[in-house]
């Protein structure tokens, strides 16, 4: 019941979004995103910058620690000036690893602040671990064979790929990648944020199962990260153990 209420609240929040929301396109680790947003809450990181040229020089100074460069990028992103945006943009173009991703987040914040200032209306920015494209969110999915110790047949693989693509296209989604391993099919796909994802999966699985009832109705979907095979197996093992525990509890109550 609580899970259904949470899903309902999430759906209501999504439906109330304005049409001009923006989605982070890049795939950036959620923990780094949370660290960035925590930085923006710190008053010390919200101080204005008077000398943009000096700030830019500091970003490229090898003697300045990454923590200070992170702070500079957050402070630059808080300005509603094109000059600040360009400084972040130039830095991001040559940065690598974690600092590049941090700069990408700063660019998104800077762009949002500029747009809010120019258009005189609040901008909404949405970020997930897997990013997105346009107004579509990217998801990672795991489809399960009824017997996870058995490979899908070639016919089943073709059916899964073609039917999934068909149902996504109907909803203005896009299949980016589909892979098959023993007992599982995994994929990356884009789907409109404001459309109901659950509806297409019921239809898709029902359609596939007309040809042998080989897919489980349960699927694993996340927009946080791509799961490894070991992570998928660990998740399924935990689900199985929880289910067995619930069965034992029900038996004891009877």
PDB file of C-alpha atoms in Angstrom:
ATOM      1  CA  UNK A   1       0.000   0.000   0.000  1.00  0.00           C
ATOM      2  CA  UNK A   2       2.789   2.429   0.951  1.00  0.00           C
ATOM      3  CA  UNK A   3       4.647   1.656  -2.296  1.00  0.00           C
ATOM      4  CA  UNK A   4       1.508   2.380  -4.339  1.00  0.00           C
ATOM      5  CA  UNK A   5       1.025   5.698  -2.521  1.00  0.00           C
ATOM      6  CA  UNK A   6       4.635   6.667  -3.240  1.00  0.00           C
ATOM      7  CA  UNK A   7       4.237   5.807  -6.916  1.00  0.00           C
ATOM      8  CA  UNK A   8       1.047   7.864  -7.029  1.00  0.00           C
ATOM      9  CA  UNK A   9       2.816  10.870  -5.487  1.00  0.00           C
ATOM     10  CA  UNK A  10       5.681  10.567  -7.961  1.00  0.00           C
ATOM     11  CA  UNK A  11       3.249  10.369 -10.885  1.00  0.00           C
ATOM     12  CA  UNK A  12       1.351  13.423  -9.619  1.00  0.00           C
ATOM     13  CA  UNK A  13       4.602  15.373  -9.301  1.00  0.00           C
ATOM     14  CA  UNK A  14       5.595  14.424 -12.847  1.00  0.00           C
ATOM     15  CA  UNK A  15       2.198  15.394 -14.254  1.00  0.00           C
ATOM     16  CA  UNK A  16       2.455  18.827 -12.608  1.00  0.00           C
ATOM     17  CA  UNK A  17       5.755  19.626 -14.338  1.00  0.00           C
ATOM     18  CA  UNK A  18       5.714  22.551 -16.785  1.00  0.00           C
ATOM     19  CA  UNK A  19       6.331  21.854 -20.468  1.00  0.00           C
ATOM     20  CA  UNK A  20       9.703  23.621 -20.469  1.00  0.00           C
ATOM     21  CA  UNK A  21      11.571  21.281 -18.113  1.00  0.00           C
ATOM     22  CA  UNK A  22      15.146  20.212 -18.932  1.00  0.00           C
ATOM     23  CA  UNK A  23      16.733  16.791 -18.473  1.00  0.00           C
ATOM     24  CA  UNK A  24      20.423  16.129 -17.843  1.00  0.00           C
ATOM     25  CA  UNK A  25      21.580  14.179 -20.903  1.00  0.00           C
ATOM     26  CA  UNK A  26      24.892  12.842 -19.602  1.00  0.00           C
ATOM     27  CA  UNK A  27      25.246   9.737 -17.455  1.00  0.00           C
ATOM     28  CA  UNK A  28      26.734  10.986 -14.175  1.00  0.00           C
ATOM     29  CA  UNK A  29      27.042   9.012 -10.949  1.00  0.00           C
ATOM     30  CA  UNK A  30      24.177   9.885  -8.608  1.00  0.00           C
ATOM     31  CA  UNK A  31      26.501  10.231  -5.611  1.00  0.00           C
ATOM     32  CA  UNK A  32      28.494  12.919  -7.437  1.00  0.00           C
ATOM     33  CA  UNK A  33      25.244  14.698  -8.310  1.00  0.00           C
ATOM     34  CA  UNK A  34      24.210  14.650  -4.653  1.00  0.00           C
ATOM     35  CA  UNK A  35      27.618  16.000  -3.642  1.00  0.00           C
ATOM     36  CA  UNK A  36      27.200  18.842  -6.137  1.00  0.00           C
ATOM     37  CA  UNK A  37      23.762  19.770  -4.826  1.00  0.00           C
ATOM     38  CA  UNK A  38      25.091  19.699  -1.255  1.00  0.00           C
ATOM     39  CA  UNK A  39      27.810  22.133  -2.341  1.00  0.00           C
ATOM     40  CA  UNK A  40      25.178  24.516  -3.679  1.00  0.00           C
ATOM     41  CA  UNK A  41      23.481  24.614  -0.259  1.00  0.00           C
ATOM     42  CA  UNK A  42      26.665  25.761   1.511  1.00  0.00           C
ATOM     43  CA  UNK A  43      26.654  29.543   2.040  1.00  0.00           C
ATOM     44  CA  UNK A  44      30.420  29.697   1.491  1.00  0.00           C
ATOM     45  CA  UNK A  45      29.892  28.310  -2.006  1.00  0.00           C
ATOM     46  CA  UNK A  46      27.264  30.910  -2.878  1.00  0.00           C
ATOM     47  CA  UNK A  47      29.489  33.956  -2.594  1.00  0.00           C
ATOM     48  CA  UNK A  48      29.680  36.065  -5.739  1.00  0.00           C
ATOM     49  CA  UNK A  49      32.824  36.346  -7.860  1.00  0.00           C
ATOM     50  CA  UNK A  50      34.109  39.827  -8.698  1.00  0.00           C
ATOM     51  CA  UNK A  51      37.046  38.870 -10.923  1.00  0.00           C
ATOM     52  CA  UNK A  52      35.996  36.271 -13.510  1.00  0.00           C
ATOM     53  CA  UNK A  53      39.399  36.289 -15.207  1.00  0.00           C
ATOM     54  CA  UNK A  54      41.201  35.398 -11.971  1.00  0.00           C
ATOM     55  CA  UNK A  55      38.635  32.678 -11.233  1.00  0.00           C
ATOM     56  CA  UNK A  56      39.218  31.103 -14.640  1.00  0.00           C
ATOM     57  CA  UNK A  57      42.975  31.107 -14.133  1.00  0.00           C
ATOM     58  CA  UNK A  58      42.517  29.299 -10.820  1.00  0.00           C
ATOM     59  CA  UNK A  59      40.532  26.534 -12.523  1.00  0.00           C
ATOM     60  CA  UNK A  60      43.604  25.656 -14.607  1.00  0.00           C
ATOM     61  CA  UNK A  61      46.141  26.089 -11.806  1.00  0.00           C
ATOM     62  CA  UNK A  62      47.641  22.632 -10.990  1.00  0.00           C
ATOM     63  CA  UNK A  63      48.514  23.785  -7.475  1.00  0.00           C
ATOM     64  CA  UNK A  64      44.879  24.388  -6.549  1.00  0.00           C
ATOM     65  CA  UNK A  65      43.075  21.353  -5.127  1.00  0.00           C
ATOM     66  CA  UNK A  66      40.014  19.832  -6.779  1.00  0.00           C
ATOM     67  CA  UNK A  67      37.815  20.756  -3.811  1.00  0.00           C
ATOM     68  CA  UNK A  68      38.552  24.440  -4.359  1.00  0.00           C
ATOM     69  CA  UNK A  69      37.951  24.083  -8.098  1.00  0.00           C
ATOM     70  CA  UNK A  70      34.597  22.442  -7.350  1.00  0.00           C
ATOM     71  CA  UNK A  71      33.732  25.405  -5.140  1.00  0.00           C
ATOM     72  CA  UNK A  72      34.743  27.870  -7.885  1.00  0.00           C
ATOM     73  CA  UNK A  73      32.563  26.114 -10.460  1.00  0.00           C
ATOM     74  CA  UNK A  74      29.553  26.197  -8.137  1.00  0.00           C
ATOM     75  CA  UNK A  75      30.118  29.900  -7.440  1.00  0.00           C
ATOM     76  CA  UNK A  76      30.436  30.642 -11.170  1.00  0.00           C
ATOM     77  CA  UNK A  77      27.267  28.670 -11.910  1.00  0.00           C
ATOM     78  CA  UNK A  78      25.348  30.878  -9.480  1.00  0.00           C
ATOM     79  CA  UNK A  79      25.871  33.998 -11.635  1.00  0.00           C
ATOM     80  CA  UNK A  80      23.284  35.044 -14.210  1.00  0.00           C
ATOM     81  CA  UNK A  81      26.036  36.238 -16.556  1.00  0.00           C
ATOM     82  CA  UNK A  82      27.019  34.733 -19.911  1.00  0.00           C
ATOM     83  CA  UNK A  83      30.701  35.289 -19.096  1.00  0.00           C
ATOM     84  CA  UNK A  84      30.456  32.897 -16.135  1.00  0.00           C
ATOM     85  CA  UNK A  85      28.707  30.302 -18.308  1.00  0.00           C
ATOM     86  CA  UNK A  86      31.444  30.518 -20.968  1.00  0.00           C
ATOM     87  CA  UNK A  87      34.192  30.045 -18.380  1.00  0.00           C
ATOM     88  CA  UNK A  88      32.566  26.836 -17.139  1.00  0.00           C
ATOM     89  CA  UNK A  89      31.977  25.693 -20.722  1.00  0.00           C
ATOM     90  CA  UNK A  90      35.634  26.174 -21.678  1.00  0.00           C
ATOM     91  CA  UNK A  91      36.816  24.340 -18.585  1.00  0.00           C
ATOM     92  CA  UNK A  92      34.447  21.425 -19.165  1.00  0.00           C
ATOM     93  CA  UNK A  93      35.704  21.006 -22.749  1.00  0.00           C
ATOM     94  CA  UNK A  94      39.201  20.085 -21.546  1.00  0.00           C
ATOM     95  CA  UNK A  95      38.488  18.595 -18.099  1.00  0.00           C
ATOM     96  CA  UNK A  96      38.604  14.854 -17.474  1.00  0.00           C
ATOM     97  CA  UNK A  97      37.023  12.328 -15.145  1.00  0.00           C
ATOM     98  CA  UNK A  98      35.257  13.599 -12.052  1.00  0.00           C
ATOM     99  CA  UNK A  99      36.046  17.268 -12.727  1.00  0.00           C
ATOM    100  CA  UNK A 100      34.507  17.030 -16.193  1.00  0.00           C
ATOM    101  CA  UNK A 101      31.279  15.634 -14.740  1.00  0.00           C
ATOM    102  CA  UNK A 102      31.283  18.318 -12.047  1.00  0.00           C
ATOM    103  CA  UNK A 103      31.663  20.973 -14.743  1.00  0.00           C
ATOM    104  CA  UNK A 104      28.753  19.450 -16.685  1.00  0.00           C
ATOM    105  CA  UNK A 105      26.536  19.836 -13.621  1.00  0.00           C
ATOM    106  CA  UNK A 106      27.740  23.420 -13.210  1.00  0.00           C
ATOM    107  CA  UNK A 107      26.929  24.144 -16.870  1.00  0.00           C
ATOM    108  CA  UNK A 108      23.403  22.824 -16.391  1.00  0.00           C
ATOM    109  CA  UNK A 109      22.876  24.986 -13.311  1.00  0.00           C
ATOM    110  CA  UNK A 110      24.362  28.039 -15.024  1.00  0.00           C
ATOM    111  CA  UNK A 111      22.167  27.535 -18.097  1.00  0.00           C
ATOM    112  CA  UNK A 112      19.067  27.191 -15.923  1.00  0.00           C
ATOM    113  CA  UNK A 113      19.864  30.400 -14.006  1.00  0.00           C
ATOM    114  CA  UNK A 114      20.499  32.302 -17.249  1.00  0.00           C
ATOM    115  CA  UNK A 115      17.221  31.096 -18.752  1.00  0.00           C
ATOM    116  CA  UNK A 116      15.306  31.998 -15.593  1.00  0.00           C
ATOM    117  CA  UNK A 117      16.805  35.493 -15.701  1.00  0.00           C
ATOM    118  CA  UNK A 118      16.196  36.060 -19.417  1.00  0.00           C
ATOM    119  CA  UNK A 119      12.712  34.531 -19.588  1.00  0.00           C
ATOM    120  CA  UNK A 120      11.626  35.726 -16.143  1.00  0.00           C
ATOM    121  CA  UNK A 121      10.176  32.327 -15.273  1.00  0.00           C
ATOM    122  CA  UNK A 122      11.311  29.459 -13.067  1.00  0.00           C
ATOM    123  CA  UNK A 123      13.122  26.661 -14.879  1.00  0.00           C
ATOM    124  CA  UNK A 124      12.811  22.992 -13.870  1.00  0.00           C
ATOM    125  CA  UNK A 125      15.866  20.753 -14.199  1.00  0.00           C
ATOM    126  CA  UNK A 126      15.688  16.964 -13.835  1.00  0.00           C
ATOM    127  CA  UNK A 127      18.725  14.737 -13.399  1.00  0.00           C
ATOM    128  CA  UNK A 128      19.127  10.978 -13.078  1.00  0.00           C
ATOM    129  CA  UNK A 129      22.128   8.694 -13.015  1.00  0.00           C
ATOM    130  CA  UNK A 130      21.515   7.492 -16.576  1.00  0.00           C
ATOM    131  CA  UNK A 131      20.643  10.872 -18.046  1.00  0.00           C
ATOM    132  CA  UNK A 132      18.285  11.279 -20.984  1.00  0.00           C
ATOM    133  CA  UNK A 133      17.628  13.033 -24.274  1.00  0.00           C
ATOM    134  CA  UNK A 134      15.210  15.878 -24.939  1.00  0.00           C
ATOM    135  CA  UNK A 135      12.238  15.188 -22.660  1.00  0.00           C
ATOM    136  CA  UNK A 136      12.969  11.464 -22.446  1.00  0.00           C
ATOM    137  CA  UNK A 137      14.538   9.694 -19.461  1.00  0.00           C
ATOM    138  CA  UNK A 138      17.035   6.882 -19.997  1.00  0.00           C
ATOM    139  CA  UNK A 139      16.317   3.590 -18.213  1.00  0.00           C
ATOM    140  CA  UNK A 140      18.146   0.312 -17.716  1.00  0.00           C
ATOM    141  CA  UNK A 141      15.939  -2.769 -17.836  1.00  0.00           C
ATOM    142  CA  UNK A 142      16.350  -6.452 -17.024  1.00  0.00           C
ATOM    143  CA  UNK A 143      13.836  -8.901 -18.489  1.00  0.00           C
ATOM    144  CA  UNK A 144      13.815 -12.339 -16.886  1.00  0.00           C
ATOM    145  CA  UNK A 145      13.389 -15.757 -18.424  1.00  0.00           C
ATOM    146  CA  UNK A 146      10.895 -17.918 -16.535  1.00  0.00           C
ATOM    147  CA  UNK A 147      13.919 -20.135 -15.875  1.00  0.00           C
ATOM    148  CA  UNK A 148      16.926 -17.897 -15.251  1.00  0.00           C
ATOM    149  CA  UNK A 149      19.243 -20.891 -15.768  1.00  0.00           C
ATOM    150  CA  UNK A 150      18.169 -21.214 -19.408  1.00  0.00           C
ATOM    151  CA  UNK A 151      19.164 -19.105 -22.418  1.00  0.00           C
ATOM    152  CA  UNK A 152      16.545 -17.400 -24.540  1.00  0.00           C
ATOM    153  CA  UNK A 153      16.161 -19.056 -27.947  1.00  0.00           C
ATOM    154  CA  UNK A 154      17.037 -17.091 -31.087  1.00  0.00           C
ATOM    155  CA  UNK A 155      13.331 -16.750 -31.845  1.00  0.00           C
ATOM    156  CA  UNK A 156      12.625 -15.415 -28.352  1.00  0.00           C
ATOM    157  CA  UNK A 157      15.512 -12.928 -28.622  1.00  0.00           C
ATOM    158  CA  UNK A 158      14.176 -11.595 -31.913  1.00  0.00           C
ATOM    159  CA  UNK A 159      10.648 -11.380 -30.509  1.00  0.00           C
ATOM    160  CA  UNK A 160      11.794  -9.464 -27.416  1.00  0.00           C
ATOM    161  CA  UNK A 161      13.807  -6.956 -29.460  1.00  0.00           C
ATOM    162  CA  UNK A 162      11.196  -6.303 -32.145  1.00  0.00           C
ATOM    163  CA  UNK A 163       8.194  -6.137 -29.805  1.00  0.00           C
ATOM    164  CA  UNK A 164       9.975  -3.923 -27.283  1.00  0.00           C
ATOM    165  CA  UNK A 165      11.009  -1.537 -30.052  1.00  0.00           C
ATOM    166  CA  UNK A 166       7.438  -1.538 -31.389  1.00  0.00           C
ATOM    167  CA  UNK A 167       5.840  -0.648 -28.043  1.00  0.00           C
ATOM    168  CA  UNK A 168       8.485   2.009 -27.337  1.00  0.00           C
ATOM    169  CA  UNK A 169       7.949   3.624 -30.742  1.00  0.00           C
ATOM    170  CA  UNK A 170       4.210   3.808 -30.077  1.00  0.00           C
ATOM    171  CA  UNK A 171       4.954   5.881 -26.968  1.00  0.00           C
ATOM    172  CA  UNK A 172       7.649   8.044 -28.623  1.00  0.00           C
ATOM    173  CA  UNK A 173      10.383   6.111 -26.847  1.00  0.00           C
ATOM    174  CA  UNK A 174      13.567   4.656 -28.289  1.00  0.00           C
ATOM    175  CA  UNK A 175      15.455   1.401 -27.785  1.00  0.00           C
ATOM    176  CA  UNK A 176      19.180   2.160 -27.613  1.00  0.00           C
ATOM    177  CA  UNK A 177      20.640  -1.215 -26.717  1.00  0.00           C
ATOM    178  CA  UNK A 178      19.551  -4.798 -26.040  1.00  0.00           C
ATOM    179  CA  UNK A 179      21.806  -7.607 -24.821  1.00  0.00           C
ATOM    180  CA  UNK A 180      21.161 -11.229 -23.948  1.00  0.00           C
ATOM    181  CA  UNK A 181      22.927 -13.391 -21.379  1.00  0.00           C
ATOM    182  CA  UNK A 182      21.930 -16.657 -19.755  1.00  0.00           C
ATOM    183  CA  UNK A 183      18.463 -16.218 -18.280  1.00  0.00           C
ATOM    184  CA  UNK A 184      18.284 -12.449 -18.812  1.00  0.00           C
ATOM    185  CA  UNK A 185      17.804  -9.737 -21.387  1.00  0.00           C
ATOM    186  CA  UNK A 186      19.176  -6.306 -20.502  1.00  0.00           C
ATOM    187  CA  UNK A 187      18.710  -3.052 -22.328  1.00  0.00           C
ATOM    188  CA  UNK A 188      18.910   0.722 -22.367  1.00  0.00           C
ATOM    189  CA  UNK A 189      15.979   2.747 -23.616  1.00  0.00           C
ATOM    190  CA  UNK A 190      14.582   6.268 -23.655  1.00  0.00           C
ATOM    191  CA  UNK A 191      11.020   6.976 -22.574  1.00  0.00           C
ATOM    192  CA  UNK A 192       8.995  10.196 -22.197  1.00  0.00           C
ATOM    193  CA  UNK A 193       9.027  11.359 -18.587  1.00  0.00           C
ATOM    194  CA  UNK A 194       5.336  12.240 -18.548  1.00  0.00           C
ATOM    195  CA  UNK A 195       4.074   8.933 -19.954  1.00  0.00           C
ATOM    196  CA  UNK A 196       3.180   5.869 -17.875  1.00  0.00           C
ATOM    197  CA  UNK A 197       5.975   3.324 -18.158  1.00  0.00           C
ATOM    198  CA  UNK A 198       4.044   0.525 -16.441  1.00  0.00           C
ATOM    199  CA  UNK A 199       1.382   0.423 -19.149  1.00  0.00           C
ATOM    200  CA  UNK A 200       3.731  -0.490 -21.983  1.00  0.00           C
ATOM    201  CA  UNK A 201       5.444  -3.254 -20.033  1.00  0.00           C
ATOM    202  CA  UNK A 202       2.233  -5.087 -19.294  1.00  0.00           C
ATOM    203  CA  UNK A 203       1.262  -4.941 -22.976  1.00  0.00           C
ATOM    204  CA  UNK A 204       4.752  -5.874 -24.161  1.00  0.00           C
ATOM    205  CA  UNK A 205       5.139  -8.889 -21.852  1.00  0.00           C
ATOM    206  CA  UNK A 206       1.594 -10.103 -22.554  1.00  0.00           C
ATOM    207  CA  UNK A 207       2.319  -9.950 -26.296  1.00  0.00           C
ATOM    208  CA  UNK A 208       5.597 -11.887 -25.980  1.00  0.00           C
ATOM    209  CA  UNK A 209       4.050 -14.503 -23.709  1.00  0.00           C
ATOM    210  CA  UNK A 210       1.466 -15.409 -26.330  1.00  0.00           C
ATOM    211  CA  UNK A 211       4.345 -17.339 -27.892  1.00  0.00           C
ATOM    212  CA  UNK A 212       5.268 -19.651 -25.044  1.00  0.00           C
ATOM    213  CA  UNK A 213       4.876 -17.784 -21.756  1.00  0.00           C
ATOM    214  CA  UNK A 214       8.667 -17.498 -21.445  1.00  0.00           C
ATOM    215  CA  UNK A 215       8.966 -14.057 -19.784  1.00  0.00           C
ATOM    216  CA  UNK A 216       8.366 -13.330 -16.121  1.00  0.00           C
ATOM    217  CA  UNK A 217       5.933 -10.525 -15.447  1.00  0.00           C
ATOM    218  CA  UNK A 218       8.381  -8.944 -12.988  1.00  0.00           C
ATOM    219  CA  UNK A 219      11.058  -6.726 -14.510  1.00  0.00           C
ATOM    220  CA  UNK A 220      13.941  -4.743 -13.030  1.00  0.00           C
ATOM    221  CA  UNK A 221      13.965  -1.088 -14.113  1.00  0.00           C
ATOM    222  CA  UNK A 222      16.198   1.707 -12.890  1.00  0.00           C
ATOM    223  CA  UNK A 223      17.292   5.157 -14.041  1.00  0.00           C
ATOM    224  CA  UNK A 224      20.161   5.313 -11.535  1.00  0.00           C
ATOM    225  CA  UNK A 225      22.834   3.122 -13.185  1.00  0.00           C
ATOM    226  CA  UNK A 226      23.455   0.169 -15.455  1.00  0.00           C
ATOM    227  CA  UNK A 227      23.449  -2.975 -13.347  1.00  0.00           C
ATOM    228  CA  UNK A 228      26.131  -5.626 -13.693  1.00  0.00           C
ATOM    229  CA  UNK A 229      25.203  -9.293 -14.007  1.00  0.00           C
ATOM    230  CA  UNK A 230      26.381  -9.883 -10.427  1.00  0.00           C
ATOM    231  CA  UNK A 231      24.183  -7.027  -9.163  1.00  0.00           C
ATOM    232  CA  UNK A 232      21.172  -8.472 -10.972  1.00  0.00           C
ATOM    233  CA  UNK A 233      21.777 -11.927  -9.488  1.00  0.00           C
ATOM    234  CA  UNK A 234      22.243 -10.453  -6.006  1.00  0.00           C
ATOM    235  CA  UNK A 235      18.990  -8.530  -6.345  1.00  0.00           C
ATOM    236  CA  UNK A 236      17.090 -11.643  -7.454  1.00  0.00           C
ATOM    237  CA  UNK A 237      18.575 -13.686  -4.612  1.00  0.00           C
ATOM    238  CA  UNK A 238      17.432 -11.072  -2.083  1.00  0.00           C
ATOM    239  CA  UNK A 239      13.955 -11.054  -3.612  1.00  0.00           C
ATOM    240  CA  UNK A 240      13.806 -14.838  -3.407  1.00  0.00           C
ATOM    241  CA  UNK A 241      14.931 -14.859   0.241  1.00  0.00           C
ATOM    242  CA  UNK A 242      12.369 -12.190   1.169  1.00  0.00           C
ATOM    243  CA  UNK A 243       9.634 -14.147  -0.588  1.00  0.00           C
ATOM    244  CA  UNK A 244      10.591 -17.339   1.260  1.00  0.00           C
ATOM    245  CA  UNK A 245      10.569 -15.455   4.571  1.00  0.00           C
ATOM    246  CA  UNK A 246       7.088 -14.089   3.854  1.00  0.00           C
ATOM    247  CA  UNK A 247       5.864 -17.603   3.042  1.00  0.00           C
ATOM    248  CA  UNK A 248       7.282 -18.890   6.348  1.00  0.00           C
ATOM    249  CA  UNK A 249       5.586 -16.078   8.261  1.00  0.00           C
ATOM    250  CA  UNK A 250       2.264 -16.822   6.564  1.00  0.00           C
ATOM    251  CA  UNK A 251       2.616 -20.516   7.454  1.00  0.00           C
ATOM    252  CA  UNK A 252       3.328 -19.692  11.117  1.00  0.00           C
ATOM    253  CA  UNK A 253       0.265 -17.431  11.284  1.00  0.00           C
ATOM    254  CA  UNK A 254      -1.939 -20.198   9.882  1.00  0.00           C
TER     255      UNK A 254
END
